[in-house]
Coordinates of C-alpha atoms in Angstrom, one line a residue:
M1 CA -0.8 19.7 17.2
S2 CA -3.9 21.7 16.2
T3 CA -7.2 19.9 16.0
R4 CA -9.8 21.2 13.5
S5 CA -13.2 19.3 13.1
I6 CA -14.5 18.8 9.5
H7 CA -17.9 19.7 10.7
S8 CA -18.3 22.8 12.9
T9 CA -21.2 21.1 14.9
A10 CA -19.0 18.2 16.1
S11 CA -18.5 18.3 19.8
N12 CA -15.0 18.1 21.6
E13 CA -16.2 14.5 22.7
D14 CA -16.7 13.6 19.1
S15 CA -13.0 14.8 18.2
K16 CA -11.6 13.1 21.1
M17 CA -13.3 9.7 20.4
Y18 CA -12.6 9.8 16.6
N19 CA -9.4 11.4 16.5
P20 CA -7.6 10.0 19.6
K21 CA -4.0 11.5 20.3
E22 CA -1.5 8.5 20.8
S23 CA -0.1 10.4 23.9
E24 CA -3.4 10.1 25.6
S25 CA -4.5 6.6 24.8
T26 CA -1.6 4.5 23.6
P27 CA 1.1 3.5 26.2
A28 CA 4.7 4.4 25.2
R29 CA 6.4 1.5 23.5
A30 CA 9.9 1.5 24.9
V31 CA 12.7 -0.2 23.1
K32 CA 13.0 -3.6 25.1
P33 CA 16.6 -4.3 26.1
E34 CA 17.6 -8.0 25.2
G35 CA 19.1 -10.1 27.8
S36 CA 21.4 -13.1 27.3
F37 CA 18.9 -16.0 27.2
C38 CA 18.9 -16.6 23.3
D39 CA 22.2 -17.5 21.9
P40 CA 22.9 -16.7 18.1
V41 CA 22.2 -20.1 16.8
S42 CA 18.7 -20.3 18.5
L43 CA 18.0 -16.7 17.5
E44 CA 18.4 -17.7 13.8
I45 CA 16.3 -20.9 14.3
I46 CA 13.6 -19.0 16.0
R47 CA 13.6 -16.3 13.2
G48 CA 13.3 -18.9 10.6
A49 CA 10.4 -20.8 12.5
I50 CA 8.5 -17.6 13.0
A51 CA 8.9 -16.6 9.3
A52 CA 7.6 -20.2 8.4
A53 CA 4.7 -19.8 10.5
Q54 CA 3.9 -16.4 9.1
S55 CA 4.2 -17.9 5.5
E56 CA 1.8 -20.9 6.5
M57 CA -0.8 -18.3 7.6
E58 CA -0.7 -16.4 4.5
A59 CA -0.9 -19.6 2.5
L60 CA -3.9 -20.8 4.4
L61 CA -5.5 -17.6 3.8
E62 CA -4.8 -17.4 0.1
R63 CA -6.0 -20.9 -0.5
T64 CA -9.3 -20.7 1.5
A65 CA -10.7 -17.3 0.8
I66 CA -13.6 -16.7 -1.5
S67 CA -13.2 -13.5 -2.9
A68 CA -10.8 -12.6 -5.8
F69 CA -9.1 -9.8 -4.1
I70 CA -7.7 -12.0 -1.5
R71 CA -7.3 -15.3 -3.3
E72 CA -5.9 -13.9 -6.6
K73 CA -4.9 -10.3 -5.9
K74 CA -3.4 -11.5 -2.6
D75 CA -4.2 -8.4 -0.8
F76 CA -3.7 -9.7 2.9
Y77 CA -0.9 -9.4 5.4
T78 CA 0.1 -11.5 8.6
A79 CA 2.3 -10.4 11.4
L80 CA 3.6 -11.4 14.8
F81 CA 3.9 -9.3 17.8
D82 CA 5.7 -9.6 21.2
G83 CA 3.8 -10.1 24.4
D84 CA 3.6 -6.3 24.9
G85 CA 2.2 -5.8 21.3
V86 CA 5.2 -4.7 19.6
M87 CA 5.6 -5.8 15.9
A88 CA 8.4 -8.6 15.9
V89 CA 7.9 -9.9 12.5
G90 CA 5.7 -8.7 9.6
S91 CA 5.2 -8.8 6.0
M92 CA 7.5 -6.6 3.7
V93 CA 4.7 -4.0 3.4
P94 CA 5.4 -0.4 4.3
V95 CA 1.9 0.6 5.5
F96 CA 1.9 -1.1 8.9
G97 CA 1.3 1.1 12.0
D98 CA 0.6 0.3 15.7
M99 CA -1.9 -2.7 15.2
T100 CA -2.2 -3.7 18.8
G101 CA -2.6 -0.4 20.7
P102 CA -6.2 0.2 19.4
V103 CA -7.1 -3.3 21.0
F104 CA -5.3 -2.5 24.3
D105 CA -7.2 0.9 24.5
K106 CA -10.6 -1.0 24.8
F107 CA -9.3 -4.6 26.2
P108 CA -6.4 -4.1 28.5
A109 CA -3.7 -6.8 27.8
D110 CA -3.9 -8.1 31.2
T111 CA -7.4 -9.1 30.9
M112 CA -6.9 -11.4 27.9
K113 CA -7.4 -15.2 27.8
P114 CA -6.4 -18.1 25.6
G115 CA -9.0 -18.4 22.7
D116 CA -9.6 -14.5 22.7
L117 CA -9.8 -13.0 19.1
Y118 CA -10.2 -9.3 18.5
W119 CA -11.5 -7.7 15.2
Y120 CA -11.7 -4.1 13.9
N121 CA -11.8 -2.0 10.7
D122 CA -12.2 1.3 12.3
C123 CA -9.8 3.7 10.6
Y124 CA -10.2 6.7 12.9
G125 CA -10.6 4.5 16.1
S126 CA -7.4 2.7 15.3
R127 CA -5.5 6.0 14.5
G128 CA -4.8 4.9 10.9
A129 CA -3.5 1.3 11.9
V130 CA -6.1 0.2 9.3
S131 CA -6.5 2.9 6.6
H132 CA -9.5 2.2 4.9
S133 CA -12.7 0.2 5.8
N134 CA -12.4 -2.7 3.5
D135 CA -9.4 -4.0 5.5
Q136 CA -10.4 -6.4 8.3
V137 CA -7.9 -6.8 11.2
L138 CA -8.0 -10.1 13.4
L139 CA -5.7 -10.1 16.4
A140 CA -5.2 -13.0 18.8
P141 CA -2.9 -13.4 22.0
V142 CA -0.6 -16.5 22.4
F143 CA -0.2 -18.0 25.9
K144 CA 2.4 -20.2 27.3
D145 CA 1.8 -21.6 30.9
G146 CA -0.7 -18.7 31.5
K147 CA 1.9 -16.1 30.5
R148 CA 0.8 -13.8 27.4
C149 CA 3.9 -14.3 25.1
A150 CA 2.8 -12.9 21.7
F151 CA 0.2 -11.8 19.3
V152 CA -0.7 -12.9 15.8
M153 CA -2.4 -10.8 13.2
S154 CA -4.1 -11.6 9.9
W155 CA -5.4 -8.7 7.7
A156 CA -7.5 -8.8 4.5
H157 CA -9.3 -6.6 2.0
F158 CA -13.0 -7.6 1.9
A159 CA -14.8 -7.0 -1.5
D160 CA -17.9 -5.4 -0.3
I161 CA -18.8 -4.2 3.3
G162 CA -21.9 -2.2 2.4
G163 CA -21.6 1.4 1.7
M164 CA -23.0 3.7 -1.2
H165 CA -21.9 1.5 -4.0
P166 CA -21.0 -2.4 -4.5
G167 CA -17.3 -2.5 -3.6
S168 CA -17.8 -0.1 -0.9
I169 CA -14.8 2.3 -1.9
S170 CA -15.8 4.9 -4.5
P171 CA -14.4 8.2 -5.9
A172 CA -17.9 9.5 -5.2
A173 CA -17.7 9.3 -1.4
T174 CA -17.6 12.3 0.7
D175 CA -17.5 10.8 4.0
I176 CA -16.5 7.3 5.6
Y177 CA -20.1 6.3 6.4
Q178 CA -20.6 5.9 2.7
E179 CA -17.7 3.3 2.5
G180 CA -19.4 0.6 4.4
I181 CA -19.9 -0.8 7.9
I182 CA -17.4 0.5 10.6
I183 CA -16.3 -2.2 13.2
P184 CA -14.8 -0.7 16.4
V185 CA -12.5 -2.9 18.3
T186 CA -14.6 -6.0 19.2
K187 CA -14.1 -9.2 21.0
L188 CA -15.0 -11.7 18.2
M189 CA -14.1 -14.7 20.2
D190 CA -14.1 -15.0 24.1
Q191 CA -12.0 -18.0 25.1
G192 CA -12.8 -19.9 22.1
V193 CA -16.7 -19.0 22.0
T194 CA -17.4 -16.9 18.6
N195 CA -19.8 -13.8 18.8
E196 CA -22.1 -15.0 16.0
A197 CA -24.5 -12.1 16.5
T198 CA -21.7 -9.6 15.7
L199 CA -20.6 -11.7 12.6
S200 CA -24.3 -11.9 11.1
I201 CA -24.5 -8.1 11.5
F202 CA -21.3 -7.5 9.5
H203 CA -22.3 -10.2 6.8
R204 CA -25.7 -8.7 6.6
N205 CA -24.4 -5.4 5.4
S206 CA -22.5 -7.1 2.4
R207 CA -24.1 -7.3 -1.1
F208 CA -22.2 -10.6 -1.4
P209 CA -22.6 -12.3 1.8
E210 CA -21.4 -15.7 0.6
Q211 CA -18.0 -14.1 0.0
S212 CA -17.9 -12.3 3.2
I213 CA -18.7 -15.4 5.2
G214 CA -15.9 -17.4 3.4
D215 CA -13.4 -14.6 3.7
M216 CA -14.0 -14.3 7.5
R217 CA -13.5 -18.0 8.0
A218 CA -10.4 -18.0 6.1
L219 CA -9.0 -15.2 8.1
M220 CA -10.0 -16.7 11.5
A221 CA -8.5 -19.9 10.3
S222 CA -5.3 -18.1 9.4
V223 CA -4.9 -16.6 12.9
D224 CA -5.8 -19.9 14.5
V225 CA -2.9 -21.8 12.7
G226 CA -0.6 -18.7 13.7
V227 CA -1.6 -19.1 17.4
K228 CA -0.7 -22.9 17.1
R229 CA 2.6 -22.5 15.4
I230 CA 3.7 -19.9 17.7
G231 CA 2.7 -21.9 20.6
E232 CA 4.7 -24.8 19.3
I233 CA 7.8 -22.4 19.2
L234 CA 7.1 -21.4 22.7
D235 CA 6.8 -25.1 23.6
R236 CA 10.2 -26.0 22.1
F237 CA 12.4 -23.2 23.3
G238 CA 10.4 -21.6 26.3
S239 CA 8.9 -18.1 26.6
D240 CA 12.1 -16.3 28.2
I241 CA 14.3 -17.4 25.2
V242 CA 11.5 -16.5 22.8
E243 CA 11.0 -13.1 24.4
D244 CA 14.7 -12.3 24.3
A245 CA 14.9 -13.5 20.6
L246 CA 12.0 -11.2 19.6
A247 CA 13.7 -8.2 21.5
Q248 CA 17.0 -9.1 19.8
L249 CA 15.4 -8.8 16.4
L250 CA 13.9 -5.5 17.2
T251 CA 17.2 -4.0 18.4
R252 CA 18.9 -5.4 15.4
T253 CA 16.6 -3.6 13.0
R254 CA 16.4 -0.5 15.0
K255 CA 20.3 -0.3 15.2
L256 CA 20.4 -1.1 11.3
V257 CA 18.0 1.8 10.5
R258 CA 19.5 4.3 12.8
S259 CA 22.8 3.8 11.4
K260 CA 21.6 4.0 7.9
L261 CA 19.7 7.1 8.6
A262 CA 23.0 8.7 10.0
E263 CA 24.8 7.7 6.8
T264 CA 22.1 9.3 4.5
F265 CA 21.1 12.5 6.4
E266 CA 23.6 15.1 7.3
Y267 CA 22.6 17.4 10.4
G268 CA 19.8 19.7 9.6
T269 CA 16.6 19.6 8.0
H270 CA 15.8 17.8 4.6
K271 CA 12.8 18.6 2.8
F272 CA 10.9 17.1 -0.3
T273 CA 7.3 18.0 -1.7
D274 CA 5.2 15.8 -4.0
A275 CA 1.5 16.0 -4.9
I276 CA -1.6 13.8 -6.0
D277 CA -3.6 15.3 -8.7
S278 CA -7.1 15.5 -7.6
D279 CA -9.7 14.1 -5.1
G280 CA -12.4 13.4 -7.8
H281 CA -14.4 16.2 -6.8
G282 CA -12.8 19.1 -8.7
N283 CA -10.1 19.9 -6.0
G284 CA -6.4 19.5 -6.1
P285 CA -3.6 19.3 -6.5
F286 CA -2.9 18.1 -2.7
K287 CA 0.7 18.5 -1.7
M288 CA 2.4 16.6 0.9
R289 CA 5.4 18.3 2.2
L290 CA 7.7 16.0 4.0
S291 CA 10.9 16.8 6.2
L292 CA 13.4 14.7 8.2
T293 CA 15.6 16.7 10.6
R294 CA 18.7 15.3 12.3
E295 CA 20.2 17.0 15.5
K296 CA 22.6 16.1 18.1
L297 CA 21.4 16.1 21.6
A298 CA 23.3 17.2 24.5
N299 CA 24.1 13.7 25.5
G300 CA 25.7 13.1 22.1
E301 CA 22.9 11.0 20.7
D302 CA 21.1 11.7 17.3
K303 CA 17.5 12.7 17.4
F304 CA 15.5 12.0 14.0
T305 CA 12.2 13.8 13.6
F306 CA 9.9 13.2 10.7
D307 CA 7.6 16.0 9.9
A308 CA 4.5 16.3 7.6
T309 CA 2.6 19.0 9.1
E310 CA 3.1 21.5 6.2
S311 CA 1.0 19.2 4.0
D312 CA -2.4 20.5 2.5
D313 CA -5.6 20.4 4.3
Q314 CA -7.9 17.3 3.9
A315 CA -9.7 16.6 0.8
P316 CA -13.6 16.6 0.4
G317 CA -13.1 13.5 -1.6
P318 CA -11.8 10.1 -0.6
V319 CA -8.2 10.5 -1.2
N320 CA -7.4 11.4 2.3
F321 CA -4.6 9.1 4.0
L322 CA -5.0 8.8 7.8
M323 CA -1.3 7.8 8.2
N324 CA -0.5 6.0 11.3
R325 CA 2.7 7.4 13.0
G326 CA 4.5 4.2 12.5
V327 CA 4.2 4.3 8.7
P328 CA 7.3 6.6 7.7
G329 CA 9.6 4.7 10.0
M330 CA 8.3 1.4 8.5
A331 CA 8.6 2.5 5.0
L332 CA 12.1 3.9 5.7
G333 CA 13.2 0.7 7.4
L334 CA 12.0 -1.4 4.6
F335 CA 14.2 0.6 2.2
Y336 CA 17.2 0.2 4.4
L337 CA 16.6 -3.4 5.1
G338 CA 16.8 -3.9 1.3
G339 CA 15.2 -7.3 1.2
D340 CA 18.0 -8.8 3.2
P341 CA 16.8 -12.4 4.1
G342 CA 18.8 -12.1 7.2
Q343 CA 16.8 -9.2 8.5
V344 CA 13.0 -9.0 9.3
C345 CA 10.5 -6.4 9.1
N346 CA 9.4 -5.2 12.5
A347 CA 8.8 -2.2 14.7
G348 CA 12.5 -1.5 14.7
G349 CA 11.9 0.8 11.7
P350 CA 9.2 3.1 13.4
Q351 CA 11.4 3.0 16.7
A352 CA 14.5 4.3 14.6
L353 CA 12.6 7.6 14.5
D354 CA 12.6 9.6 17.6
A355 CA 9.4 11.7 16.6
V356 CA 6.8 11.8 13.9
N357 CA 4.8 15.1 13.6
L358 CA 1.5 15.2 11.8
R359 CA -1.0 18.1 11.4
Q360 CA -4.8 17.1 12.5
G361 CA -6.9 18.3 9.5
S362 CA -4.3 17.8 6.9
F363 CA -5.0 15.1 4.2
L364 CA -2.5 13.0 5.8
Q365 CA -4.3 13.3 9.2
P366 CA -7.9 14.0 8.3
N367 CA -10.5 14.7 10.9
F368 CA -13.5 12.1 11.2
P369 CA -15.6 11.4 9.1
A370 CA -13.6 12.2 6.0
A371 CA -13.6 9.8 3.2
L372 CA -10.5 7.4 3.0
G373 CA -11.4 4.7 0.4
M374 CA -9.1 6.1 -2.3
R375 CA -6.3 6.5 0.1
G376 CA -4.0 4.2 -1.8
L377 CA -3.4 7.1 -4.4
T378 CA -2.0 9.2 -1.4
M379 CA -0.2 6.3 0.3
M380 CA 1.8 5.5 -2.9
R381 CA 2.7 9.1 -3.5
V382 CA 3.9 9.2 0.1
L383 CA 6.1 6.2 -0.5
S384 CA 7.5 7.9 -3.5
A385 CA 7.9 11.1 -1.7
L386 CA 10.0 9.3 1.0
N387 CA 12.4 7.9 -1.7
G388 CA 12.6 11.7 -2.9
L389 CA 13.5 12.7 0.7
V390 CA 16.2 10.1 0.7
N391 CA 17.6 11.2 -2.6
T392 CA 17.5 14.9 -1.6
A393 CA 19.7 14.0 1.3
G394 CA 22.1 12.3 -1.1
G395 CA 20.9 8.8 -0.7
K396 CA 20.2 6.4 -3.5
A397 CA 16.6 5.5 -3.5
P398 CA 14.6 4.8 -6.5
A399 CA 12.8 7.1 -8.8
S400 CA 9.2 7.8 -8.4
N401 CA 6.6 5.1 -9.2
S402 CA 3.0 5.5 -10.5
A403 CA 0.2 4.5 -8.0
Y404 CA -1.5 1.2 -8.6
V405 CA -4.8 1.6 -10.8
I406 CA -8.3 0.4 -9.6
T407 CA -11.2 -0.2 -11.7
I408 CA -14.5 -1.1 -10.1
M409 CA -17.3 -2.6 -12.4
R410 CA -20.5 -3.1 -11.1
G411 CA -23.4 -4.3 -13.2
N412 CA -25.8 -7.1 -14.4
Y413 CA -25.2 -10.1 -16.9
K414 CA -27.4 -12.9 -17.9
D415 CA -26.4 -16.5 -16.8
D416 CA -26.8 -19.7 -18.9
A417 CA -30.4 -19.8 -18.1
G418 CA -31.0 -16.2 -19.3
E419 CA -31.7 -14.9 -15.7
L420 CA -30.2 -11.3 -14.8
K421 CA -27.6 -11.6 -12.0
R422 CA -25.4 -8.9 -10.6
F423 CA -21.6 -8.9 -10.6
L424 CA -18.8 -7.0 -9.0
L425 CA -15.3 -6.9 -10.5
A426 CA -12.6 -4.9 -8.6
D427 CA -9.5 -5.1 -10.6
G428 CA -6.3 -3.7 -9.5
I429 CA -3.9 -3.1 -12.4
G430 CA -0.2 -2.8 -12.1
V431 CA 2.1 0.0 -13.1
G432 CA 5.6 0.9 -13.6
Y433 CA 8.0 1.3 -10.9
G434 CA 11.0 3.8 -10.5
A435 CA 14.3 2.9 -11.6
R436 CA 17.1 2.3 -9.2
P437 CA 20.7 3.5 -9.1
D438 CA 21.9 0.1 -10.4
S439 CA 18.9 -1.3 -12.3
D440 CA 15.7 -0.7 -14.2
G441 CA 12.4 -0.2 -12.6
I442 CA 10.0 -3.1 -12.2
D443 CA 7.4 -3.4 -15.2
A444 CA 3.8 -4.1 -14.6
V445 CA 3.8 -4.5 -10.9
Y446 CA 0.6 -3.9 -8.6
F447 CA 1.9 -3.6 -5.0
V448 CA 4.7 -5.5 -3.2
A449 CA 3.7 -9.2 -3.3
Q450 CA 0.4 -8.7 -4.9
E451 CA -0.6 -9.6 -8.5
N452 CA -2.6 -8.7 -11.5
Y453 CA -5.3 -11.1 -12.3
P454 CA -4.7 -13.5 -15.0
V455 CA -6.6 -13.3 -18.2
E456 CA -8.1 -16.7 -17.8
F457 CA -9.4 -16.0 -14.3
L458 CA -11.2 -12.7 -15.6
E459 CA -12.7 -14.4 -18.5
V460 CA -14.0 -17.5 -16.6
G461 CA -15.3 -15.6 -13.6
Y462 CA -16.8 -12.3 -15.0
P463 CA -18.7 -11.0 -18.0
V464 CA -15.7 -9.6 -19.9
R465 CA -13.4 -10.7 -22.6
L466 CA -9.8 -9.6 -22.5
R467 CA -8.9 -8.2 -25.9
T468 CA -5.5 -6.8 -25.2
Y469 CA -3.2 -7.5 -22.2
G470 CA 0.4 -6.0 -22.5
I471 CA 3.0 -3.4 -21.8
V472 CA 2.4 0.2 -22.6
K473 CA 5.1 1.2 -25.0
D474 CA 7.3 4.2 -23.9
S475 CA 5.7 4.6 -20.5
G476 CA 8.9 4.1 -18.6
G477 CA 11.1 7.1 -17.8
A478 CA 14.1 7.2 -19.9
G479 CA 17.3 6.9 -18.1
K480 CA 20.6 5.0 -17.7
F481 CA 18.3 2.7 -16.0
R482 CA 14.8 2.7 -17.5
G483 CA 11.8 3.2 -15.4
G484 CA 9.2 0.4 -15.2
C485 CA 6.4 0.3 -18.0
G486 CA 2.7 0.2 -17.2
I487 CA 0.0 -2.0 -18.5
I488 CA -2.6 -1.8 -21.1
R489 CA -5.8 -3.9 -20.8
E490 CA -8.8 -3.8 -23.0
Y491 CA -12.0 -5.3 -21.8
E492 CA -14.8 -6.3 -24.0
I493 CA -18.1 -6.1 -22.0
L494 CA -20.3 -9.0 -22.1
A495 CA -22.5 -7.7 -19.3
E496 CA -26.1 -6.3 -20.1
D497 CA -24.9 -3.0 -18.4
M498 CA -22.4 -1.9 -15.9
M499 CA -21.2 1.3 -14.1
L500 CA -17.5 2.0 -14.0
A501 CA -15.4 3.6 -11.2
V502 CA -11.8 4.3 -11.8
R503 CA -8.9 5.4 -9.9
I504 CA -5.8 6.8 -11.7
D505 CA -3.2 9.5 -10.4
S506 CA -0.1 11.0 -11.5
V507 CA -1.6 12.5 -14.8
K508 CA -0.9 16.0 -14.0
N509 CA 1.9 15.3 -11.6
P510 CA 3.6 12.3 -13.4
P511 CA 6.4 10.2 -11.5
W512 CA 9.5 12.0 -11.3
G513 CA 13.0 10.7 -12.7
I514 CA 16.2 11.5 -10.9
N515 CA 19.9 12.3 -11.6
G516 CA 19.0 13.0 -15.2
G517 CA 16.6 10.3 -15.6
M518 CA 13.1 11.4 -17.1
G519 CA 9.7 11.2 -15.7
G520 CA 7.2 8.3 -16.2
G521 CA 4.4 8.1 -18.5
T522 CA 0.8 8.8 -17.6
G523 CA -2.2 6.5 -17.5
R524 CA -5.6 7.0 -19.3
V525 CA -9.0 5.4 -19.6
T526 CA -10.8 5.3 -22.9
I527 CA -14.3 3.7 -23.9
N528 CA -14.6 2.5 -27.3
P529 CA -11.0 3.6 -28.7
G530 CA -11.2 4.3 -32.3
R531 CA -14.9 4.1 -32.7
P532 CA -17.2 6.9 -33.6
D533 CA -18.4 7.0 -29.9
Q534 CA -15.0 7.0 -28.6
R535 CA -14.9 8.9 -25.2
M536 CA -12.3 9.6 -22.4
V537 CA -13.1 9.0 -18.8
P538 CA -11.9 11.1 -16.0
P539 CA -9.0 9.5 -14.2
L540 CA -10.7 9.5 -10.8
S541 CA -14.5 9.1 -11.2
D542 CA -17.4 6.9 -10.8
G543 CA -20.9 6.5 -12.6
N544 CA -19.4 5.8 -16.1
R545 CA -21.8 3.7 -17.8
L546 CA -21.1 1.0 -20.2
V547 CA -23.3 -1.5 -22.2
K548 CA -22.8 -4.8 -23.8
G549 CA -20.4 -4.4 -26.8
D550 CA -18.5 -1.6 -25.2
V551 CA -14.7 -1.7 -25.1
L552 CA -12.9 -0.3 -22.0
R553 CA -9.2 0.3 -22.5
M554 CA -7.0 0.9 -19.3
E555 CA -3.6 2.3 -19.7
T556 CA -1.4 2.7 -16.5
G557 CA 1.5 4.9 -16.0
G558 CA 5.2 4.1 -15.7
G559 CA 8.0 4.9 -13.3
G560 CA 10.7 7.4 -13.4
G561 CA 14.1 6.9 -14.9
F562 CA 17.5 7.0 -13.1
G563 CA 20.7 8.7 -14.7
H564 CA 21.1 10.2 -18.0
P565 CA 19.4 8.5 -20.9
F566 CA 22.5 8.9 -23.1
D567 CA 24.3 6.4 -20.6
R568 CA 22.1 3.5 -21.2
N569 CA 23.7 0.5 -22.5
L570 CA 23.1 0.1 -26.4
D571 CA 22.3 -3.6 -25.9
A572 CA 19.7 -2.8 -23.2
I573 CA 18.1 -0.1 -25.5
L574 CA 18.0 -2.6 -28.6
E575 CA 16.4 -5.1 -26.3
D576 CA 13.9 -2.7 -25.0
V577 CA 12.9 -1.7 -28.8
L578 CA 12.7 -5.3 -29.9
G579 CA 10.8 -6.3 -26.8
G580 CA 8.1 -3.6 -27.3
F581 CA 9.0 -1.6 -24.3
V582 CA 10.6 1.4 -26.1
S583 CA 9.7 2.6 -29.6
A584 CA 12.5 3.1 -32.2
E585 CA 11.4 6.8 -32.5
A586 CA 11.8 7.2 -28.6
A587 CA 15.0 5.3 -28.8
E588 CA 16.4 8.0 -31.2
R589 CA 14.7 10.9 -29.6
L590 CA 15.3 10.3 -25.8
Y591 CA 18.3 8.0 -25.8
G592 CA 20.3 9.1 -28.9
V593 CA 20.3 5.6 -30.3
V594 CA 19.3 4.8 -33.8
V595 CA 17.7 1.3 -34.4
K596 CA 17.2 0.0 -37.8
G597 CA 15.5 -3.3 -38.2
T598 CA 17.1 -5.6 -35.3
K599 CA 20.4 -3.7 -35.1
V600 CA 21.8 -0.5 -33.7
D601 CA 23.2 2.0 -36.5
H602 CA 26.5 2.7 -34.4
A603 CA 27.4 5.5 -36.7
S604 CA 24.2 7.5 -36.5
T605 CA 24.2 6.8 -32.9
A606 CA 27.6 8.2 -32.1
T607 CA 26.6 11.3 -34.0
L608 CA 23.5 11.8 -31.9
R609 CA 25.3 11.1 -28.7
A610 CA 27.9 13.6 -29.5
N611 CA 25.3 16.2 -28.7
R612 CA 24.4 15.2 -25.0
P613 CA 21.5 17.3 -23.6
A614 CA 22.0 18.9 -20.3
T615 CA 19.9 17.7 -17.2
R616 CA 19.2 18.6 -13.9
A617 CA 18.4 16.8 -10.5
F618 CA 14.9 15.7 -11.2
H619 CA 12.5 15.5 -14.1
R620 CA 8.8 15.9 -14.2
Q621 CA 7.6 17.0 -17.7
E622 CA 11.0 19.1 -17.6
Y623 CA 14.1 19.1 -15.8
V624 CA 13.9 21.0 -12.6
D625 CA 16.4 21.3 -9.5
V626 CA 13.5 20.7 -7.0
V627 CA 10.2 18.8 -7.2
A628 CA 7.6 21.4 -6.0

């Protein structure tokens, strides 16, 4: 692997410190053989008990946090690891990597004590385990009779941790120092005693310290309840049985994912290329070139190698995604688990891949101190590209989705007493997801279990009024199964003034459709639509000024379609037209269906559908055999 520094003046020691190689600093995580301690019935009881503990951790965090991004957006995750730090049970979120290795680098596991708590948000120091600085990670060991048996983790997005602008992340950033305070792996609690000085430094760097203090208390409480609940499970079953149960769950997932990989990927190398539009600084597009190779070893075993070394160089702007090596396997694992309640998300997904090759200096493995704050664009496109990789090999993954949209509004408003107060509104807005082989894509979804802010919450808590909130008609890609539709939000600005940062992708490179399905629609940002002073906002930009009385219209993109549009059920098309998801004009032009009033004109439809347009494997603005 080549290593190239973003600054020619950086020393070799700097490169080693901030771009540590896993082979140098992370112990190999061997697959642990399970024994015969835990019987099948106990295994399922333990699995359910751990899931319940995880749910309680998340519920506590959601209900006690202060900031909207945690409490309302639900941008948080929890997980359980075995005594060696291997993820045994995690949230169904495909962005987890090795969360414990960075802690072990600095604090060897054998030196840990009950009551210890570790904290970090250092993206580079954690090798992308956390991928932008707003996300704070807390990790605590769990002991039974002096033996280290497990770890619990809580992770949440903090609204403001300093940096160049309120909210910390900004399209204007060019290095990570502009994105807020960096916390290397730190012992936050030593046998139950909190390092208050470290906390005070962190909170002093936030423009909204009350939120920061409240969120950290909630995060710490979440970890504390996790330690207690896992301790109760250990008390009930004993450490040997729990250890064996976790090993069995890991092996179960690993075997399932490897078998599914073998079903999907024939021997040889399979490739897929996708791209994000821009880095917000006039550069791009940036292409990610992914491949998966299956080969048979001399011992008869399969070897699966994921490779992204041919992806483009890192970006000057903040769209770089410092992808932890565990992410591709985690994402593929979650696809193959398919939401099966009998399975658990764990390190079995990453363990199913034998090798993950990344290139230092690419925008999927950037050199320190490249900015990372807008990495969500790239992360979402990587997830879609993995779907494309599966589809290229003949699998049946969904079509491409749009990347969720972020708006950050920072400004001043007058309170009831007429005094000027500042505010920060970071609003993540849902998009359309790609259609699946047997069903439509999901409409208006943000990301996994996270949610769009309700209208009432926005209007009560912030100086805005929502004039419109609904579906963007015709934004879902046409197909036998329609892509999900995006969202339209219109905010009337009640603040005295504000600066707007906005993050939208997939405008130049829209989400692709597959198997005859068409690509999804694109997003856009308009200020004062329909007025003489109407203006368009660049889709990835900061410093857009609005004043009281202005109207901000956000429209987000849709997902790609799956299958030929002419194969879509007539009743489904009629329902889409009557429900406002598809216009009557688009139904006729794209689906070959004529809707008059509240009914389908069957005769006209039969005439149109007799002339079936030819399609190809993928569609992005036009039908193509390969998305390049």
